[in-house]
Every structure is written in structure tokens, then in C-alpha cells.
XYZ file of C-alpha atoms in Angstrom:
232
model
C 9.758 -45.974 3.883
C 6.461 -44.034 3.818
C 6.053 -40.615 5.511
C 5.281 -40.925 9.202
C 2.358 -39.459 11.139
C 4.723 -36.766 12.433
C 5.767 -35.890 8.858
C 2.116 -35.325 7.903
C 1.576 -33.114 10.970
C 4.724 -31.086 10.252
C 3.585 -30.457 6.664
C 0.171 -29.269 7.913
C 1.869 -27.075 10.523
C 4.182 -25.600 7.879
C 1.165 -24.801 5.712
C -0.748 -23.173 8.585
C 2.320 -21.128 9.582
C 2.001 -19.198 6.312
C -0.385 -16.229 6.209
C -1.037 -17.077 2.551
C -1.859 -20.650 3.592
C -4.494 -19.420 6.054
C -5.878 -17.089 3.359
C -6.272 -19.909 0.820
C -7.733 -22.291 3.415
C -10.382 -19.754 4.413
C -10.998 -19.137 0.687
C -11.719 -22.857 0.317
C -14.265 -22.625 3.148
C -15.737 -19.422 1.643
C -16.351 -20.959 -1.791
C -17.515 -24.263 -0.298
C -20.203 -22.258 1.525
C -21.109 -20.509 -1.739
C -21.410 -23.880 -3.463
C -23.569 -25.351 -0.686
C -25.838 -22.313 -0.293
C -26.125 -21.689 -4.061
C -26.403 -17.988 -3.203
C -29.622 -18.482 -1.204
C -30.094 -16.645 2.127
C -29.547 -18.680 5.282
C -26.958 -19.727 7.840
C -24.482 -21.031 5.248
C -24.666 -17.692 3.426
C -23.917 -15.919 6.734
C -20.903 -18.188 7.329
C -19.662 -17.371 3.821
C -19.881 -13.624 4.502
C -18.104 -14.018 7.863
C -15.262 -16.120 6.403
C -14.864 -13.702 3.473
C -14.313 -10.846 5.922
C -11.913 -12.966 8.028
C -9.643 -13.535 5.000
C -8.774 -9.854 4.739
C -6.483 -9.922 7.800
C -4.111 -12.398 6.132
C -3.643 -10.057 3.154
C -2.242 -7.062 5.007
C 1.019 -5.844 3.373
C 0.577 -8.147 0.362
C 0.640 -5.198 -2.106
C 4.040 -4.111 -0.755
C 5.301 -7.695 -0.860
C 4.390 -7.917 -4.556
C 5.844 -4.573 -5.676
C 9.084 -4.830 -3.660
C 10.908 -6.890 -6.361
C 9.862 -4.263 -8.938
C 11.194 -1.441 -6.755
C 14.488 -3.285 -6.255
C 14.831 -4.279 -9.919
C 12.604 -2.009 -12.051
C 14.417 -2.819 -15.290
C 14.942 -6.060 -17.188
C 17.581 -8.516 -15.985
C 18.203 -10.176 -19.367
C 18.000 -13.630 -17.744
C 14.718 -14.306 -19.566
C 13.205 -13.074 -22.860
C 12.167 -9.428 -22.511
C 8.510 -10.168 -23.289
C 8.358 -12.870 -20.616
C 9.930 -10.553 -18.035
C 7.464 -7.827 -19.032
C 4.503 -10.199 -18.589
C 5.716 -11.170 -15.110
C 6.231 -7.528 -14.115
C 2.732 -6.600 -15.341
C 1.360 -9.583 -13.407
C 3.042 -8.370 -10.188
C 1.567 -4.884 -10.657
C -1.912 -6.280 -11.351
C -1.812 -8.558 -8.306
C -0.610 -5.655 -6.123
C -3.590 -3.622 -7.373
C -5.857 -6.618 -6.688
C -4.820 -6.798 -3.035
C -4.624 -3.011 -2.627
C -8.124 -2.466 -4.027
C -9.392 -5.333 -1.861
C -8.101 -3.434 1.195
C -10.299 -0.486 0.161
C -13.274 -2.869 -0.181
C -12.524 -4.160 3.326
C -12.424 -0.583 4.656
C -15.864 -0.027 3.120
C -17.224 -3.276 4.600
C -16.135 -2.398 8.153
C -17.515 1.145 7.855
C -14.324 3.219 7.462
C -15.526 4.288 4.007
C -19.236 5.056 3.862
C -19.582 5.740 0.132
C -21.129 2.611 -1.419
C -20.013 3.597 -4.942
C -16.367 3.645 -3.846
C -16.738 0.130 -2.432
C -18.326 -1.150 -5.649
C -15.748 0.616 -7.857
C -12.796 -0.856 -5.984
C -14.458 -4.279 -5.875
C -14.556 -4.289 -9.678
C -10.990 -2.961 -9.907
C -9.817 -5.726 -7.570
C -11.555 -8.503 -9.524
C -10.443 -7.169 -12.921
C -6.842 -7.012 -11.707
C -7.115 -10.577 -10.428
C -8.581 -11.787 -13.725
C -5.915 -10.045 -15.835
C -3.153 -11.198 -13.461
C -4.380 -14.767 -14.015
C -4.272 -14.195 -17.788
C -0.637 -13.074 -17.402
C 0.100 -16.322 -15.543
C -1.525 -18.322 -18.358
C 0.577 -16.475 -20.943
C 3.853 -16.818 -18.977
C 3.408 -20.510 -18.158
C 2.228 -21.320 -21.687
C 5.302 -19.539 -23.090
C 7.698 -21.519 -20.895
C 5.984 -24.848 -21.608
C 6.261 -24.340 -25.374
C 9.854 -23.118 -25.020
C 10.958 -26.253 -23.145
C 13.736 -27.860 -25.199
C 14.249 -31.622 -25.072
C 16.514 -31.823 -28.110
C 19.647 -33.839 -27.464
C 22.799 -31.750 -27.013
C 26.004 -32.554 -28.817
C 28.275 -34.817 -26.753
C 25.505 -35.607 -24.248
C 25.527 -39.181 -22.974
C 22.406 -41.341 -22.890
C 22.266 -41.104 -19.093
C 22.687 -37.293 -19.071
C 20.044 -36.890 -21.767
C 17.608 -39.164 -19.912
C 18.048 -37.204 -16.667
C 17.532 -33.878 -18.460
C 14.385 -35.134 -20.204
C 12.962 -36.325 -16.864
C 13.742 -32.953 -15.257
C 12.092 -31.057 -18.121
C 9.027 -33.317 -17.938
C 8.788 -32.590 -14.216
C 9.007 -28.829 -14.868
C 6.361 -29.040 -17.626
C 3.985 -30.939 -15.307
C 4.463 -28.291 -12.600
C 3.865 -25.474 -15.080
C 0.787 -27.224 -16.471
C -0.644 -27.397 -12.954
C -0.030 -23.655 -12.455
C -1.538 -22.891 -15.881
C -4.697 -24.941 -15.178
C -5.001 -23.236 -11.788
C -4.745 -19.817 -13.477
C -7.499 -20.847 -15.927
C -9.780 -21.694 -13.000
C -8.927 -18.370 -11.309
C -9.634 -16.379 -14.480
C -12.983 -18.173 -14.880
C -13.776 -17.548 -11.194
C -13.005 -13.833 -11.511
C -15.144 -13.661 -14.669
C -18.008 -15.299 -12.764
C -17.692 -12.888 -9.822
C -17.626 -9.960 -12.267
C -20.703 -11.456 -13.959
C -18.959 -11.385 -17.330
C -20.368 -14.860 -17.889
C -23.882 -16.023 -16.885
C -22.667 -18.376 -14.151
C -24.901 -19.444 -11.273
C -23.619 -18.987 -7.693
C -23.165 -22.750 -7.305
C -20.997 -22.853 -10.455
C -18.920 -19.906 -9.193
C -18.615 -21.679 -5.841
C -17.394 -24.855 -7.569
C -14.748 -22.894 -9.503
C -13.672 -21.244 -6.257
C -13.413 -24.572 -4.417
C -11.236 -26.083 -7.162
C -8.998 -22.982 -7.469
C -8.607 -22.719 -3.673
C -7.863 -26.433 -3.265
C -5.180 -26.179 -5.967
C -3.770 -23.106 -4.217
C -3.595 -24.990 -0.921
C -1.815 -27.888 -2.630
C 0.790 -25.537 -4.142
C 1.456 -23.971 -0.731
C 2.019 -27.284 1.060
C 5.644 -27.606 2.237
C 7.665 -30.464 0.789
C 7.852 -33.660 2.777
C 11.286 -34.483 4.204
C 13.382 -36.699 1.964
C 13.089 -40.303 2.983
C 16.241 -42.150 3.994
C 17.288 -44.744 1.430
C 16.592 -48.342 2.279
C 19.643 -50.171 3.630
C 21.136 -52.559 1.137
C 20.760 -56.188 2.005
C 23.925 -58.246 2.082
């Protein structure tokens, strides 16, 4: 039995209920405008600037949200390799700085901070933190993909082994998606920082792909379908 019309609407509603979902959806519109306008002045460029400013509201308190786990558990848990835990902690700090610095940029854009140099400095800090946070994601996901173990355990039946292999394959596919998304984000941040000679349309394309992938990852799961009744 395929998902119903109501199921599709509930998934969309669940996505839109999330502040992060609204942020990523407006990001998709922002970078789509950048792609269409190719950085040239005009109405599309004005829409891009307006949507970019609108995104900021959905990011309020995100720095605190990201550092809270570190404040609760500042040390290592021992549940994962120390280096992997360290990478994830550094990533959380970098992403908190990314959002925090972006708040300062927003304050400059709405006129609370008049010094242009402060706005530019925090804009670079925000983008660099985002880029390095994406690199941490690439490293962490790459680590866990290569560490995935599909060797058969002693005493494991054929059915148990087959189920475990399928589960590991599913996890690897999910991690590969996250890794590819992080690669797009790192490239996007590099383009916005002008570390690479990318044209506005190319940066817009990277942003559209990264934002679309983000939206996909934030979609709630569809309800499990009832099994088909067995025919007599």
C-alpha cells in the first residue's frame, strides 16, 4: 500500500514545523535566486537579499543548542574512539561559532552595529567556521564508513549475518549521503569566501544542491505501512 495524500501532507507539515526546516527551505530559495540572477543586479537579486535576511530569525538560540551537549558532557564518553569524539566536539564548537558569528552579521545588517569592518570580520569568521565544521563532518563520516565491519562473527547464522550486512549497508549509504552533503557545503563555503574562483551562478548551484539535500535529511519519516493481508 502506497503512502496516501494525507501521509504526504503530514510529512510536509512535520518538516515545516521545524525551525531548521524553514531555515533550509529559505536557503534553497536564497541560492536558487543566486543561481538565476548570476549575481547581476535586479529583482531576483533583491529577493535573494530579502530571503537571506529572513533566514536569520530561524537561527536564534542555535549556538546554545549546539554547545549544550558539550556543557553537559565536556569530557569523552569512551563509547567511540577518542579521536572521533574529539572531531565531533570540535565540529559542534565550530558550528556554534558559525551561528553565533552570523548573529553578529545580522546585527550589522539591521543597523545595530554600524562598524562595517566588524560585519565583514564576523562574516568571514562565520563562513570559515562553517567550512571547517563541514570538513569535520567529512572526516567523521569517512572514519565511520571505513570502520564498518561486515566480517562474519563466530556462531552467526546465515540469516543473522545477512540481516547485519543489510543493516550495515543501509548505515553506509546514509553516511555517504551525509559525507557528500558535507563536501557540497565545504565547496559552497569556499566559494562564498572566494577561496576558489567560482562564479555566482556556480556558487548558487552548490547552494541549491546542498540546501535540497539538507531539506531531504530533515524530512520526517513516513508512517510504516500496514502489511498486506494474506490471501487464503
